[in-house]
């Protein structure tokens, strides 16, 4: 009964959002920066930049009547570049975090992600986060400043960011190579990316344990950007009418990665 | 010092290198994954070559000016050149790149806008200053310090007697520099300068942190999408090697012709 009431209440709440007129930016041109290195959110396939975020951004643009031009930059430089106003919006599966909010404004969350534990195919010494943490010999690879790094430190290990069991690598793929080579024993990554690596590895990699550390992704804007409100309205309407769910199905279930 | 026979050896190393290259190329053509990767990465070759050529030319120009300043009669010029070389030479190229891109370039834009607006014009936006050019400026600055030292050493290697002789013949200071000192210095300068050029082809890969779509950036992006790091970076290495080895051989010929390093 309680749930039924909640559902009625939710529908009351949601319906006006669908009906509500979305803001009209009158064809305003905005520059979106991304990295194309985070499948299936955005990546290169057969020379084309594709992915969940491209589809979502195209849909947002058509709903609030804006024109999008894309540029590329690396992850290292993305938050500083958006922060200084070099671009109007950054999208690359950026986890909404308080420390980043000091540099940039975030949109509402458009996706929730959970980390998978990627290990070598013959790994038998641990099966989950607790058994990994318990063995001091085991090492984890992470990119400094990324969500997997923080999850490794705070959710898997002891909360010490200087813990020597975290080996830092400049790129995510380098960490995976280190895992395959035996330099480290664990890499954390989004569930989909983990499946992509497992599929491309011919049995050299597998996923173990439960999902860890729930993270919400948002777009980033320069501080004080007037784009946040209209884009949030578009995200809300896409959540409400099932567009985001359809995108999740297309890119997370129907698309095969690493082939 | 007498030349060791090494230079006259049959170039077995080149045969081995060429054979390895041929095997890799055969692999690239036969394997679909490899050829896909190669096709994508080839798009970055133009950018890598462009960045390297422009930055290296500018760095040579700036380096020559710095070398001349460091040998100038004026103490201020000498000290400024020294300070520049010591600071820049000691800062990693990667740090220079990020610094130029996100500190120096925006500051430059602010300065330009201040001038433009005080002249009644319209300001420019930071974003109009492309990251490609910020990267080129950073590489130019970084390499100018090394190249300045190469030039300085080369110019100093010309015996003073040559300059005095030119003076006695009534050549002006500019003529003495252009006709006597520089041509002789070039023979000494060429080998280390060529070395710097090859180093810059490789260091230009650092511009990928700014998202400049050179070979390395395309390699990063490709491997992120296909999850095949080993194969992708094989192709990246192959492309850089083709460029650096070709250049290295060309330089060797040029050195021989100029009788450099004798």
Coordinates of N, CA, C and O in Angstrom, one line a residue, chain B residues 183-191 251-262:
Chain B
X183 N 78.7 29.3 -40.8 CA 78.9 28.1 -41.7 C 79.9 27.1 -41.0 O 79.7 25.9 -41.1
X184 N 80.9 27.6 -40.3 CA 81.8 26.7 -39.7 C 81.2 26.1 -38.4 O 81.5 24.9 -38.1
X185 N 80.4 26.9 -37.7 CA 79.8 26.4 -36.5 C 78.8 25.3 -36.9 O 78.6 24.3 -36.2
X186 N 78.1 25.4 -38.1 CA 77.0 24.5 -38.4 C 77.5 23.0 -38.5 O 76.8 22.1 -38.1
X187 N 78.8 22.9 -38.9 CA 79.3 21.5 -38.9 C 79.4 20.9 -37.5 O 79.2 19.7 -37.4
X188 N 79.6 21.7 -36.5 CA 79.7 21.2 -35.2 C 78.2 21.1 -34.6 O 77.9 20.1 -33.8
X189 N 77.4 22.0 -35.1 CA 76.0 22.0 -34.5 C 75.2 20.9 -35.0 O 74.3 20.4 -34.3
X190 N 75.4 20.5 -36.3 CA 74.4 19.6 -36.9 C 74.2 18.3 -36.2 O 73.0 18.0 -36.0
X191 N 75.2 17.6 -35.8 CA 74.8 16.3 -35.1 C 74.0 16.5 -33.9 O 72.9 15.8 -33.8
X251 N 70.0 12.5 -41.8 CA 71.0 13.3 -41.1 C 72.4 12.9 -41.3 O 73.3 13.6 -41.5
X252 N 72.6 11.5 -41.2 CA 73.9 11.0 -41.4 C 74.5 11.3 -42.7 O 75.7 11.6 -42.8
X253 N 73.7 11.2 -43.8 CA 74.2 11.6 -45.1 C 74.6 13.0 -45.1 O 75.6 13.4 -45.7
X254 N 73.7 13.9 -44.6 CA 74.0 15.3 -44.6 C 75.3 15.6 -43.8 O 76.1 16.4 -44.3
X255 N 75.4 15.0 -42.7 CA 76.7 15.2 -41.9 C 77.9 14.8 -42.7 O 78.9 15.5 -42.7
X256 N 77.8 13.7 -43.4 CA 78.9 13.2 -44.2 C 79.3 14.2 -45.3 O 80.4 14.6 -45.5
X257 N 78.2 14.7 -45.9 CA 78.5 15.7 -47.0 C 79.1 17.0 -46.5 O 80.0 17.5 -47.1
X258 N 78.7 17.4 -45.3 CA 79.3 18.6 -44.7 C 80.6 18.3 -44.0 O 81.2 19.3 -43.5
X259 N 81.0 17.1 -43.9 CA 82.2 16.8 -43.1 C 82.0 17.2 -41.7 O 83.0 17.6 -41.1
X260 N 80.9 17.0 -41.2 CA 80.6 17.4 -39.8 C 81.3 16.5 -38.8 O 81.5 15.3 -39.1
X261 N 81.6 17.0 -37.6 CA 82.1 16.2 -36.5 C 83.5 15.8 -36.7 O 84.0 14.9 -36.0
X262 N 84.2 16.3 -37.7 CA 85.6 16.0 -37.9 C 86.5 16.5 -36.7 O 86.3 17.6 -36.3

